[in-house]
PDB file of C-alpha atoms in Angstrom:
ATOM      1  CA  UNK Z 257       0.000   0.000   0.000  1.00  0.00           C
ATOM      2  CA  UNK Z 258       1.251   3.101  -0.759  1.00  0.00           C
ATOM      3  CA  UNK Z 259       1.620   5.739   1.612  1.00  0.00           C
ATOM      4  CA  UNK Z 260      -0.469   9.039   2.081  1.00  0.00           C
ATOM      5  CA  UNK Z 261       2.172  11.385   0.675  1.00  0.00           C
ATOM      6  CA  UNK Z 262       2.546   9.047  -2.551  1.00  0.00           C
ATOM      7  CA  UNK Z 263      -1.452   8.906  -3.003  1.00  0.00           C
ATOM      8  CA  UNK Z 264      -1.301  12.522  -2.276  1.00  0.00           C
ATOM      9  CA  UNK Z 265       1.333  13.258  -5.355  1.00  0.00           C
ATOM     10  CA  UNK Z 266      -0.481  10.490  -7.724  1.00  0.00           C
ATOM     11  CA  UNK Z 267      -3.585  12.208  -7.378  1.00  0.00           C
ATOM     12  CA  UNK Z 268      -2.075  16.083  -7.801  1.00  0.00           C
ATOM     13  CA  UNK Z 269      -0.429  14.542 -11.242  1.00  0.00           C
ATOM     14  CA  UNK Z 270      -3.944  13.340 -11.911  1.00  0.00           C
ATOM     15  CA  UNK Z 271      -4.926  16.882 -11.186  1.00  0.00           C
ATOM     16  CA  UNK Z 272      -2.642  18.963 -13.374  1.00  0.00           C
ATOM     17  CA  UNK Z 273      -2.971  16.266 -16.464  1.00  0.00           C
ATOM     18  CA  UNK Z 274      -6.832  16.843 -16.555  1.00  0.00           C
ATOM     19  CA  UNK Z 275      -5.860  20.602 -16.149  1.00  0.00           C
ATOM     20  CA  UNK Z 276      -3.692  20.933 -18.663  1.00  0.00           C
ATOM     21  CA  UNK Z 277      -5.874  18.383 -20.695  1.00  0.00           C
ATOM     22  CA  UNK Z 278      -9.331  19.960 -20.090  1.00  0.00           C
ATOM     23  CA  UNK Z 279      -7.927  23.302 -19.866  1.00  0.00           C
ATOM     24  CA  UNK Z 280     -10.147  23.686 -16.752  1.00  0.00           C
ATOM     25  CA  UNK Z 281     -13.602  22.958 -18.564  1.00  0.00           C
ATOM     26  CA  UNK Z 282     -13.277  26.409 -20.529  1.00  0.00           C
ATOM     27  CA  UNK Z 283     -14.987  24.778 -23.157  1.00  0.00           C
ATOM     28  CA  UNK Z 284     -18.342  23.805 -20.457  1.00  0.00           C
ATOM     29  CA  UNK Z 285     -18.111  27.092 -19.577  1.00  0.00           C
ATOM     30  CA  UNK Z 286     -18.000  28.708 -23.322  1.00  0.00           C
ATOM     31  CA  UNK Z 287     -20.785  26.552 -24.225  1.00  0.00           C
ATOM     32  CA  UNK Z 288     -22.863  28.092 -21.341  1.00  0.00           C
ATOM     33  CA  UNK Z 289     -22.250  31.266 -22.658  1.00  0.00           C
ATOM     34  CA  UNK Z 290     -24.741  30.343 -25.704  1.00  0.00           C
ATOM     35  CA  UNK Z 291     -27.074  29.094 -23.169  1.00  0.00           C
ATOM     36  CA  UNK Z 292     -27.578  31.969 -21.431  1.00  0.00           C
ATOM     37  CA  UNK Z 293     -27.365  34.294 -24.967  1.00  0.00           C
ATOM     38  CA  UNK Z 294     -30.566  31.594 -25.806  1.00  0.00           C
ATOM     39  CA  UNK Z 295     -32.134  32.330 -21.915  1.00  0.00           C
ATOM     40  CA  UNK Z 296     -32.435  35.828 -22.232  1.00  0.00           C
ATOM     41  CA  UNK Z 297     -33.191  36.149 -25.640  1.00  0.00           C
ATOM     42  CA  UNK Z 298     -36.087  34.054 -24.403  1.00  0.00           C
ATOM     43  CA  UNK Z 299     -37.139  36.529 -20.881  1.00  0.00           C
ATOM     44  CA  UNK Z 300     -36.892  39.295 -23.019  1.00  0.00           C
ATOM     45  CA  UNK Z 301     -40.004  37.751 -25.631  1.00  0.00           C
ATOM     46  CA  UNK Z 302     -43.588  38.564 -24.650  1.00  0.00           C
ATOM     47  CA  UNK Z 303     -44.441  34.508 -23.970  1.00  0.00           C
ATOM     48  CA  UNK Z 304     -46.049  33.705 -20.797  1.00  0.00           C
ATOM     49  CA  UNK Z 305     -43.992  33.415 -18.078  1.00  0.00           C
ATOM     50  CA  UNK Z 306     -44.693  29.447 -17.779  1.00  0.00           C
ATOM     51  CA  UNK Z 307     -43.664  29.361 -21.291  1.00  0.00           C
ATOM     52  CA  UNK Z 308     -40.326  30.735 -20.551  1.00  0.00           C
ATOM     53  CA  UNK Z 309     -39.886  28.536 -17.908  1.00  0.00           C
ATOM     54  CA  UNK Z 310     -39.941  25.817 -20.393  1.00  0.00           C
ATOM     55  CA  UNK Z 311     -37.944  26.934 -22.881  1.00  0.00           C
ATOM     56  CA  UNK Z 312     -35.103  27.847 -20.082  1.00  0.00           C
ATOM     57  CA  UNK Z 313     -34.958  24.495 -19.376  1.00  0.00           C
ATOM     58  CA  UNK Z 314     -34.700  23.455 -22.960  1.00  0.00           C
ATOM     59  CA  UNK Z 315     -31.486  25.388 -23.546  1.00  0.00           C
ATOM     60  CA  UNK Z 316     -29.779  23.568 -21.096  1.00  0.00           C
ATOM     61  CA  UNK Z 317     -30.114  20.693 -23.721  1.00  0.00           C
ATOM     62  CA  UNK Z 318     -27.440  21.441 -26.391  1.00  0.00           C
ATOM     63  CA  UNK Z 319     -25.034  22.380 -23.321  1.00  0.00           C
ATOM     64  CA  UNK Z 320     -22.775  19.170 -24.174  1.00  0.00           C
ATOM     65  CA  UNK Z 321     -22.803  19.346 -27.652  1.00  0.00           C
ATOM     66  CA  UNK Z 322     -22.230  22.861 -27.432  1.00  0.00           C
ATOM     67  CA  UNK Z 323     -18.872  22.018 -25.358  1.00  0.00           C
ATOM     68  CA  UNK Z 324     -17.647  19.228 -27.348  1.00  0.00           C
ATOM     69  CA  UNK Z 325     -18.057  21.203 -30.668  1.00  0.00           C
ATOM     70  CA  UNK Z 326     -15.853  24.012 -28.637  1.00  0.00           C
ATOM     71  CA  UNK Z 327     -13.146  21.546 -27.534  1.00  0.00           C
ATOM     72  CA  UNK Z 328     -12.889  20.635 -30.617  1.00  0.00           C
ATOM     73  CA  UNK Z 329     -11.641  24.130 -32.213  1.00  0.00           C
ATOM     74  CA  UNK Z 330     -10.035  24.571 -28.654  1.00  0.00           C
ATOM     75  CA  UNK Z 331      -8.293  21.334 -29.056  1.00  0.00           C
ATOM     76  CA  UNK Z 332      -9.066  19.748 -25.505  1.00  0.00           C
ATOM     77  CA  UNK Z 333      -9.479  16.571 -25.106  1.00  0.00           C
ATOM     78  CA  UNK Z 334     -12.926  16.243 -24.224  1.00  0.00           C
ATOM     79  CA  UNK Z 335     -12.945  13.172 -21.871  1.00  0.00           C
ATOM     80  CA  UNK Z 336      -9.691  12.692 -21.146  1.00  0.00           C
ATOM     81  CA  UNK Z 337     -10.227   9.006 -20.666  1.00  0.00           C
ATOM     82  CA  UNK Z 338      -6.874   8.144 -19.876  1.00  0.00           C
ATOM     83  CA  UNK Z 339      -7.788  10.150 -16.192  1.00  0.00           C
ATOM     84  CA  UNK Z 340     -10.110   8.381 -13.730  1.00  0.00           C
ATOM     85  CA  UNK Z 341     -10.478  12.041 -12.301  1.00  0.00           C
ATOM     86  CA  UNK Z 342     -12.185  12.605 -15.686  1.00  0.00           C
ATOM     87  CA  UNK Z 343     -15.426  10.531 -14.240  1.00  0.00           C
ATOM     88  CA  UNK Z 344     -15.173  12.483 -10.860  1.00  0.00           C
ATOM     89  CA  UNK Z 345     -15.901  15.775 -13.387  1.00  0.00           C
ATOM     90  CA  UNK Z 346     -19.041  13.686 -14.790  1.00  0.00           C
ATOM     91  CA  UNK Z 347     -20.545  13.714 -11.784  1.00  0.00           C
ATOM     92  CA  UNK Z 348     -19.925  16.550 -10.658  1.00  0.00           C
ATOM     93  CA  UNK Z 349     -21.738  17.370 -13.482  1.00  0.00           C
ATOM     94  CA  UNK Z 350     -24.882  14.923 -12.663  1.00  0.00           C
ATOM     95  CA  UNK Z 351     -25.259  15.924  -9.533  1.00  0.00           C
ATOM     96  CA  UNK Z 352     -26.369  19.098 -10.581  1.00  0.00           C
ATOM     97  CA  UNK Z 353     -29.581  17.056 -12.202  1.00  0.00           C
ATOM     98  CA  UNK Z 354     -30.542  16.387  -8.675  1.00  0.00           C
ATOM     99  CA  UNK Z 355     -31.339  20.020  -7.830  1.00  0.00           C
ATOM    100  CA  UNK Z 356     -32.968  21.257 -10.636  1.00  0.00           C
ATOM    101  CA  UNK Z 357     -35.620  19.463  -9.385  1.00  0.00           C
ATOM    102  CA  UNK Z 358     -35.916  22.081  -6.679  1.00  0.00           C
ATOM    103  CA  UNK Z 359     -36.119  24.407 -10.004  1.00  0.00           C
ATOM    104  CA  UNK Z 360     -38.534  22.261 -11.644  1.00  0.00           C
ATOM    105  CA  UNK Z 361     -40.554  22.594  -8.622  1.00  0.00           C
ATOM    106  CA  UNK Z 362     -40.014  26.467  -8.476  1.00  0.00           C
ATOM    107  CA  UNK Z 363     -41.689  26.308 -11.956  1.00  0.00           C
ATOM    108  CA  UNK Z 364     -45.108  25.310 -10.898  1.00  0.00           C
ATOM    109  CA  UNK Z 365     -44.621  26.952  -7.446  1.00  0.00           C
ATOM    110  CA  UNK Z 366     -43.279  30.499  -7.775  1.00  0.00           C
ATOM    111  CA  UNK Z 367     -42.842  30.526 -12.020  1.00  0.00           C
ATOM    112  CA  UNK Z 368     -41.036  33.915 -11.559  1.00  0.00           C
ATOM    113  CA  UNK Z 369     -38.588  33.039  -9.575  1.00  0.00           C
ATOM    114  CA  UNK Z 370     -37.650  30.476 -11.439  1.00  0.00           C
ATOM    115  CA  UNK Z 371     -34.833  31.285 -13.391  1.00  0.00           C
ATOM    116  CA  UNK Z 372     -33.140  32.985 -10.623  1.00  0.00           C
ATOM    117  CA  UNK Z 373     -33.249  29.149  -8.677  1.00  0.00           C
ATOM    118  CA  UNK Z 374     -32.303  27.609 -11.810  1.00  0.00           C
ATOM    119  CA  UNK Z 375     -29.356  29.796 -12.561  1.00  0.00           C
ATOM    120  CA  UNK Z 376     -28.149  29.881  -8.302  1.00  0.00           C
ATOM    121  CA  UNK Z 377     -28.291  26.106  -8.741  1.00  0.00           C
ATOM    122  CA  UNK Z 378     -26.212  26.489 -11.682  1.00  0.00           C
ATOM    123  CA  UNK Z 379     -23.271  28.532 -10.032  1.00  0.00           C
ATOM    124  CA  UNK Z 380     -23.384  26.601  -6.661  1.00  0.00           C
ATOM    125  CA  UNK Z 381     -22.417  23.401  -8.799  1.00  0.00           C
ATOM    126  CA  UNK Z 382     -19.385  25.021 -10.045  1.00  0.00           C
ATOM    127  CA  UNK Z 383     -17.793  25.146  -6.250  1.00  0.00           C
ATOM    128  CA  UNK Z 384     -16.311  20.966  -6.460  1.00  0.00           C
ATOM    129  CA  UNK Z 385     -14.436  22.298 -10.080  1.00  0.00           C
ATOM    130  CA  UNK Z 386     -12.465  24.532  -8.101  1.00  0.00           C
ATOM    131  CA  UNK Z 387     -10.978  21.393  -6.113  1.00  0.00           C
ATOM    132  CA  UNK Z 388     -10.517  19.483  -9.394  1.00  0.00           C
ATOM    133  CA  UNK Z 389      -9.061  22.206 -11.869  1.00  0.00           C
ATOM    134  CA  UNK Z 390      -7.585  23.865  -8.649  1.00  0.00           C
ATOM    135  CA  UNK Z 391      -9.163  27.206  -9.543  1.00  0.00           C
ATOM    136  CA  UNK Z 392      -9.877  30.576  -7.855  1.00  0.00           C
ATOM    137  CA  UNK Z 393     -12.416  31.272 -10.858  1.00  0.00           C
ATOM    138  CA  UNK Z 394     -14.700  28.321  -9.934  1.00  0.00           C
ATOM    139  CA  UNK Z 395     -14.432  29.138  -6.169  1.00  0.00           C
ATOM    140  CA  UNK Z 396     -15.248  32.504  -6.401  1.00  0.00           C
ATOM    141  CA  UNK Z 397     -17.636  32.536  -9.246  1.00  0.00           C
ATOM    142  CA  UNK Z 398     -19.459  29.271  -7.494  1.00  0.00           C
ATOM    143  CA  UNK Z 399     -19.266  31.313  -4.155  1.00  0.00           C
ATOM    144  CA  UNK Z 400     -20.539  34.648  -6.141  1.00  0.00           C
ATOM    145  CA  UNK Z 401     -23.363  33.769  -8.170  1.00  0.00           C
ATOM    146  CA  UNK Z 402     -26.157  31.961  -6.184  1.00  0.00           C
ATOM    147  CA  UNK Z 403     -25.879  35.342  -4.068  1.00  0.00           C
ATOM    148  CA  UNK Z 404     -25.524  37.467  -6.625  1.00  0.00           C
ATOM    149  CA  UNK Z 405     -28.601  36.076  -8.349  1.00  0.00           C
ATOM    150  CA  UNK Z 406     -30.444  35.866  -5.091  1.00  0.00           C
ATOM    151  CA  UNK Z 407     -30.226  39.385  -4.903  1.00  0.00           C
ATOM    152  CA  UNK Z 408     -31.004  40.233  -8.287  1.00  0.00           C
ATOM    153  CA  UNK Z 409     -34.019  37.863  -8.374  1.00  0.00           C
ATOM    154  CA  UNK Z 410     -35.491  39.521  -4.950  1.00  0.00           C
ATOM    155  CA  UNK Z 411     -35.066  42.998  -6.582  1.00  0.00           C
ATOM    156  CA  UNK Z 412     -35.196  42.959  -9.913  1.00  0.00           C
ATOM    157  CA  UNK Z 413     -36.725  40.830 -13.248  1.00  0.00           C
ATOM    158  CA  UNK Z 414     -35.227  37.403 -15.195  1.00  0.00           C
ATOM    159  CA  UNK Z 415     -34.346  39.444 -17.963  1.00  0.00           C
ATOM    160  CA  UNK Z 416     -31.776  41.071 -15.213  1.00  0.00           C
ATOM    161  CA  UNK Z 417     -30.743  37.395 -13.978  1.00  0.00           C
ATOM    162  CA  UNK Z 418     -30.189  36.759 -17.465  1.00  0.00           C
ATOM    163  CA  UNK Z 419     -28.338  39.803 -18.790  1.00  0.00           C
ATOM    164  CA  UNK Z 420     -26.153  39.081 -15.357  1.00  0.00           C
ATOM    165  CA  UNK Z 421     -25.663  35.340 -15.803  1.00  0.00           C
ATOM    166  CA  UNK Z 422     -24.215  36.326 -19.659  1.00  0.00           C
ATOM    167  CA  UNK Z 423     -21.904  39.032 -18.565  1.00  0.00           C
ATOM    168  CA  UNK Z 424     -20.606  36.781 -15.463  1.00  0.00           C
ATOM    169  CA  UNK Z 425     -20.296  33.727 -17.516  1.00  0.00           C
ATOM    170  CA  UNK Z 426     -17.870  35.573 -20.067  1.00  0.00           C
ATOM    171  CA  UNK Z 427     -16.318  37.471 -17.353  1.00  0.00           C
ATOM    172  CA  UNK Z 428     -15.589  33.581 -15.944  1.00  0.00           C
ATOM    173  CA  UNK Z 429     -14.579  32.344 -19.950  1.00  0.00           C
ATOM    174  CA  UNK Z 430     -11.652  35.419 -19.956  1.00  0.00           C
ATOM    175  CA  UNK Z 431     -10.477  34.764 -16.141  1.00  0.00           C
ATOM    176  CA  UNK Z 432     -10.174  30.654 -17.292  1.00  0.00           C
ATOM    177  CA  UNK Z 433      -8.424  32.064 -19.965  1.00  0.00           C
ATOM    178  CA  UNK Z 434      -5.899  33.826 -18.301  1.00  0.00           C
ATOM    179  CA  UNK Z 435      -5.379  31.280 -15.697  1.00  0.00           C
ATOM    180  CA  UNK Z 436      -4.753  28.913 -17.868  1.00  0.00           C
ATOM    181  CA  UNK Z 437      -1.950  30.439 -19.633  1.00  0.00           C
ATOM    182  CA  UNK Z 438      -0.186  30.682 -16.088  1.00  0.00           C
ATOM    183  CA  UNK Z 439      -0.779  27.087 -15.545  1.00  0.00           C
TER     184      UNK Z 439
END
């Protein structure tokens, strides 16, 4: 068995390979750039509110094909499948599934405050990437958001949440940027 301190360095090699690899999921977080483009474009159209609702959660569809079509002209390896810390980003990923339920409830509940759960339960999932890519972005921006949008949502309209969630999520694609060319 090996000890803690060579487990320790294994998995911080496993680390900086699906860094370097994955480039620290800029290409996830590109991709939600559309999404959000798509999600206001919607809150800004006369439909009924339920109506948005709907079509919010629709956008979240393309979100993967999105991201591999933007690792591809990034060239990053998309799965990395060489890295068993690869599947620990999957889930990471999945588990977010489990609380938009809360946001699907939201929907029939309290319709406009629906996008401002949905897009809280979207930066609160970012918070494990930070231990994985070992960023400050995704701690901060995981940490910033759900309050942020709380805030906005209490105070203001979607089309607010949305116009916010757009300039924070390219705010986050330039700060990935630049932190991975110090990597």
């Amino acid at each position: 068995m090996k000890s803690k301190k060579e487990f320790m360095l294994a998995l911080q090699e496993l680390r900086i390979d699906n860094i370097r690899k994955q480039k620290r999921g800029l290409h996830f977080i590109m991709a939600s750039v559309f999404i959000w483009i798509a999600v206001l474009l919607i809150h800004l159209s006369s439909l009924p509110i339920i109506t948005k609702n709907l079509f919010t959660f629709c956008c979240s569809a393309p979100l993967i094909f999105l991201a591999y079509l933007l690792s591809l002209i990034l060239k990053i390896d998309f799965q990395n499948k060489e890295n068993p810390l690869s599947g620990l980003g999957l889930l990471i990923s999945l588990n977010q599934l489990l609380y938009l339920l809360i946001a699907m409830w939201v929907y029939a509940a309290v319709p406009e405050k629906m996008l401002m759960v949905y897009a809280m339960i979207f930066g609160a999932h970012l918070l494990p990437y930070g231990w994985l890519y070992q960023s400050k972005c995704y701690y901060v921006f995981s940490v910033m958001i759900p309050f942020a949008v709380l805030l906005l949502g209490i105070y203001s309209s979607a089309v607010f949440i949305s116009v916010f969630m757009l300039i924070t999520e390219i705010l986050f694609c330039i700060l990935l940027i630049i932190e991975n060319r110090k990597a």
